Amino acid sequence: MGFQGGGMNGTAIENFICVIYNVSFMNCTWHVGSTAPGDTQYFLYWKSSRTEDFMGCQNYIKDNCGKHTGCRFQNVTIENEMAHFLVNASRNGQTIESYENKIALYKIEKLTAPLNVAVNCTGVSYSCEIQWQPPRTSHVKRDACFKYEIVIENTADPEKSTKDTSKTRNITGRSYIFQNFNAEKRYSVKIRATDNGCLVSTNWGEWSTPVEFGREHPTSTSGYMLFLLSVITASLIFFLCIITCLKATSAPVPQPKDPFHEISLMHFQTEHENQLIKHETEEVITTIEEMA
């Protein structure tokens, strides 16, 4: 809980909230005081331990009117001590209420998602082992400081896009055995972490990116039939082209005429006829001479 210093009531900031994310980044935001004059400007100072000096904000978040409504921080390290925040205001020398708050930084951290989520399934035992690594933080090194929630979904009816969801909380360690695995179904798993009795935020952290496992997404019946028909049609066209090409290549090729061969045949026939005539003529002459 924050508290206000002296000044006009309702001029101090309201709804002061800080969040640490992605290990070392922090955003603090607030609302302008309900009775603060329009020209009021706010300035934030903070220190992460009692031994440090206050540091001013270097990167303010501003509204459309240029009024400071928050601050962004980088390279924030979570300590075991309470961080001290102070927000002052100014308005032409007039006293405006200040705001102070002390916060344990680990309580405002938004844990990153568990890392390297992987699934290994074996059809023999009908189970899958889900493995991961703890989320990254700047101050916690022990695995036992985290517990997890696992959500597993499977597509029960692809045509109707219905899903079955199972949730399991308070899992410790780095692995989980998913029972009753059905190799004919498609699953997805996501994991998030929270505190398990250490200096860790009790709020649930970020979800990991869903990891899918199991059967590949089934193709709908109509889509499968269209695909099969297109394959058959393409195959028929391919084979027809092959048959056509084979017929074209096997047709007899006309041979050119051999003039010498044709001339030789004609010459042979002429000579043969001349020999026959000559022989008949000689026989007639011989017969005439004998009769004479």
Coordinates of C-alpha atoms in Angstrom, one line a residue, residues 114-121 128-133 150 152 174-178 188-191 208-213:
P114 CA 9.1 -22.5 -19.3
L115 CA 11.9 -23.1 -21.9
N116 CA 12.5 -25.8 -24.5
V117 CA 9.2 -27.7 -24.2
A118 CA 9.5 -31.0 -26.0
V119 CA 7.3 -34.2 -26.3
N120 CA 8.5 -37.8 -26.9
C121 CA 5.7 -40.3 -27.6
C128 CA 4.1 -39.4 -23.9
E129 CA 6.8 -37.7 -21.9
I130 CA 6.7 -33.9 -21.8
Q131 CA 9.9 -32.2 -20.9
W132 CA 10.9 -28.6 -20.3
Q133 CA 13.3 -26.2 -18.5
I150 CA 0.1 -28.1 -18.1
I152 CA -3.2 -30.5 -23.2
R174 CA 11.1 -30.9 -15.4
S175 CA 8.9 -33.7 -16.9
Y176 CA 5.4 -35.1 -17.0
I177 CA 4.0 -38.4 -18.3
F178 CA 0.8 -37.9 -20.4
S188 CA -1.0 -29.6 -28.4
V189 CA 0.6 -28.8 -25.0
K190 CA 1.5 -25.5 -23.3
I191 CA 3.0 -24.9 -19.8
S208 CA 4.8 -21.4 -23.5
T209 CA 4.2 -21.5 -27.2
P210 CA 2.0 -24.6 -27.9
V211 CA 3.9 -27.7 -29.1
E212 CA 1.9 -30.1 -31.3
F213 CA 2.4 -33.9 -31.3

